[in-house]
XYZ file of C-alpha atoms in Angstrom:
232
model
C 141.562 88.741 123.931
C 141.486 92.481 122.570
C 139.101 95.055 123.643
C 137.141 96.916 121.354
C 137.928 100.693 121.507
C 134.990 102.817 122.912
C 133.498 105.195 120.406
C 134.954 108.915 120.382
C 132.944 111.942 121.428
C 132.812 112.809 117.564
C 131.380 109.220 116.649
C 128.753 109.586 119.473
C 128.014 113.065 118.231
C 127.297 111.958 114.758
C 124.980 109.403 115.848
C 123.009 111.931 117.854
C 123.027 114.104 115.107
C 121.503 111.413 112.772
C 118.696 110.632 115.551
C 118.148 114.351 115.780
C 117.464 115.094 112.170
C 115.376 111.801 112.262
C 113.366 113.410 115.218
C 113.181 116.743 113.621
C 111.617 115.118 110.446
C 109.007 113.121 112.550
C 108.293 116.449 114.460
C 107.892 118.458 111.262
C 105.411 115.801 110.056
C 103.872 115.975 113.453
C 103.502 119.600 113.131
C 101.640 119.494 109.696
C 99.142 117.023 111.223
C 98.365 119.117 114.224
C 98.173 122.276 112.055
C 95.833 120.700 109.547
C 93.554 119.515 112.157
C 93.332 122.811 114.086
C 93.169 124.898 110.935
C 90.647 122.944 108.427
C 90.793 122.342 105.049
C 90.584 125.898 103.941
C 93.151 127.768 106.231
C 95.661 124.515 105.770
C 95.379 125.179 101.953
C 96.506 128.715 102.222
C 99.225 127.510 104.761
C 100.268 124.992 102.054
C 100.521 127.720 99.248
C 103.069 129.655 101.475
C 105.097 126.725 102.236
C 106.231 126.422 98.439
C 107.342 130.134 98.924
C 109.460 128.830 102.145
C 111.040 126.034 100.202
C 112.449 128.815 97.711
C 114.497 129.907 100.578
C 115.277 126.723 102.608
C 116.613 124.593 99.642
C 119.025 126.749 98.293
C 120.097 127.613 101.978
C 120.562 124.065 102.320
C 122.670 123.428 99.634
C 125.047 126.322 100.543
C 125.112 125.017 104.117
C 126.304 121.643 102.983
C 129.355 123.451 101.026
C 130.317 125.442 104.094
C 130.219 122.291 106.295
C 132.769 120.582 104.041
C 134.694 123.645 103.359
C 135.225 124.012 107.414
C 136.039 120.403 107.664
C 138.615 120.460 105.222
C 140.432 123.549 106.951
C 139.932 121.877 110.550
C 141.572 118.874 108.952
C 144.557 120.765 107.637
C 145.369 121.807 111.369
C 144.367 125.539 110.926
C 141.889 127.604 112.332
C 138.400 128.698 110.709
C 137.605 132.577 110.887
C 133.815 132.870 110.102
C 133.349 136.294 111.120
C 133.378 137.670 107.480
C 130.841 134.956 106.230
C 128.529 135.260 109.102
C 127.980 139.122 108.177
C 127.737 138.201 104.628
C 124.984 135.648 105.046
C 123.140 137.883 107.515
C 122.901 140.594 104.849
C 121.809 138.057 102.374
C 119.002 136.988 104.681
C 117.902 140.698 105.245
C 117.762 141.311 101.446
C 115.546 138.178 100.921
C 113.244 139.317 103.851
C 112.903 142.832 102.016
C 112.334 141.317 98.573
C 109.821 139.004 100.179
C 107.947 142.078 101.807
C 108.123 144.283 98.583
C 106.438 141.292 96.781
C 103.628 140.687 99.463
C 100.833 142.792 97.676
C 101.640 140.897 94.450
C 101.904 137.439 96.249
C 98.644 137.966 98.249
C 96.695 138.445 94.996
C 98.542 135.442 93.234
C 97.680 133.098 96.472
C 94.284 134.563 96.806
C 94.643 135.077 100.442
C 92.342 137.011 102.573
C 95.120 138.805 104.623
C 98.537 140.040 103.756
C 99.868 139.176 107.262
C 100.832 135.661 106.517
C 103.203 136.798 103.697
C 104.391 139.788 106.032
C 105.532 136.802 108.805
C 106.825 134.977 105.677
C 109.293 137.665 104.949
C 110.354 137.852 108.208
C 110.882 134.217 108.416
C 113.075 134.514 105.132
C 115.868 136.088 107.206
C 116.713 133.141 109.537
C 117.052 130.126 107.148
C 119.855 132.164 105.271
C 121.423 133.751 108.590
C 121.648 130.098 110.038
C 123.772 128.652 107.151
C 127.050 129.641 108.268
C 126.869 128.910 112.143
C 124.925 125.530 111.477
C 127.771 124.573 108.607
C 130.813 125.939 110.848
C 129.869 124.053 114.021
C 129.172 120.682 111.861
C 132.573 121.245 110.273
C 134.017 121.443 113.386
C 132.615 118.263 114.568
C 130.099 119.725 116.991
C 127.484 117.609 115.797
C 125.669 117.089 119.255
C 125.367 120.547 119.705
C 123.542 121.353 116.136
C 121.504 118.290 116.885
C 120.370 119.233 120.302
C 119.509 122.797 118.932
C 117.571 121.499 115.760
C 115.403 119.245 118.323
C 114.676 122.343 120.464
C 113.617 124.424 117.612
C 111.060 121.657 116.544
C 109.403 121.590 120.093
C 109.150 125.219 119.778
C 107.506 125.357 116.492
C 105.145 122.912 117.574
C 104.426 124.239 120.854
C 104.012 127.969 119.567
C 102.153 126.882 116.532
C 99.610 125.097 118.692
C 98.992 128.100 121.050
C 98.927 130.815 118.374
C 96.563 128.835 116.238
C 94.364 128.066 118.971
C 94.374 131.586 119.822
C 93.064 132.452 116.468
C 96.053 133.571 114.458
C 95.538 130.964 111.937
C 97.832 130.875 109.054
C 99.723 133.718 110.282
C 100.100 131.839 113.618
C 101.597 128.884 111.445
C 104.386 131.138 109.973
C 104.924 132.907 113.398
C 105.678 129.618 115.035
C 108.421 128.959 112.195
C 109.727 132.398 113.042
C 110.090 131.817 116.734
C 111.556 128.364 116.303
C 114.267 129.630 113.716
C 115.122 132.916 115.590
C 115.718 130.742 118.801
C 117.812 128.254 116.798
C 119.976 131.139 115.144
C 120.767 132.750 118.511
C 121.578 129.341 119.856
C 123.760 128.434 116.959
C 125.583 131.958 117.144
C 126.279 131.498 120.789
C 127.500 127.914 120.376
C 129.877 128.848 117.336
C 132.603 130.474 119.332
C 134.119 132.652 116.500
C 137.757 132.987 116.382
C 138.994 135.602 118.643
C 140.561 138.990 117.454
C 144.182 137.555 118.543
C 143.818 134.507 116.421
C 142.590 135.901 113.264
C 145.996 136.521 111.611
C 146.761 132.942 111.783
C 143.135 131.459 110.788
C 141.707 130.836 107.495
C 138.886 133.002 106.339
C 135.790 130.958 105.879
C 134.477 131.248 102.197
C 133.365 129.124 99.262
C 133.819 129.331 95.582
C 130.696 131.258 93.874
C 130.900 128.457 91.247
C 130.631 125.622 93.597
C 127.967 127.417 95.450
C 125.751 127.664 92.427
C 126.520 124.027 91.515
C 125.526 122.772 94.761
C 122.527 124.777 95.084
C 121.249 123.707 91.415
C 122.069 119.824 92.627
C 120.064 120.188 95.959
C 117.319 122.134 94.389
C 116.968 119.396 91.477
C 116.695 116.662 94.032
C 113.925 118.590 95.924
C 112.042 118.877 92.530
C 112.318 115.499 91.802
C 111.038 114.596 95.301
């Protein structure tokens, strides 16, 4: 009688990662249900208009993140080390550029969206820093097979977002409070992902492959993911 082999840690991590992403999706839906009840129609309508701007950052970042995961996995499968130091720095700078651009456009966006205060857009500008900066550590860890770690961090971020959002909205911060909750959640995720990423040490960089993606492949991936979201 043949015994079935037990699932490997990577397989269990993948299963946990899928469950975690499902939990995050449910948590995000729950966040909007709770926020809409606490804010009321007028404030939640304003928050909805800001969500469209958030998608402009998160969707392209998600496309690049998938490419980084695939690139890291191919390097690891070849038996080589992956040095993500340069990529980490590039995407941190790209996130800062996105945040500065959003902040510069804040007065125009306030008038266009007919918001009573400029502060929600200022917080949104700060938020833009994190989805872009998270791209590399998230993709790097998934490419290394650290799915359980990423899934756990994603769930923790969702819990932080809901908890902080409830506290800030009840404290009277309204739309700004909802955006601040996303800032708090993503900043905590960023710190946790960077701590977990275990980048290649200096003595190993000579025999490691620098993590990078082809610009044409990045553009194609971003367009594909963005097109899917537009259809949805």
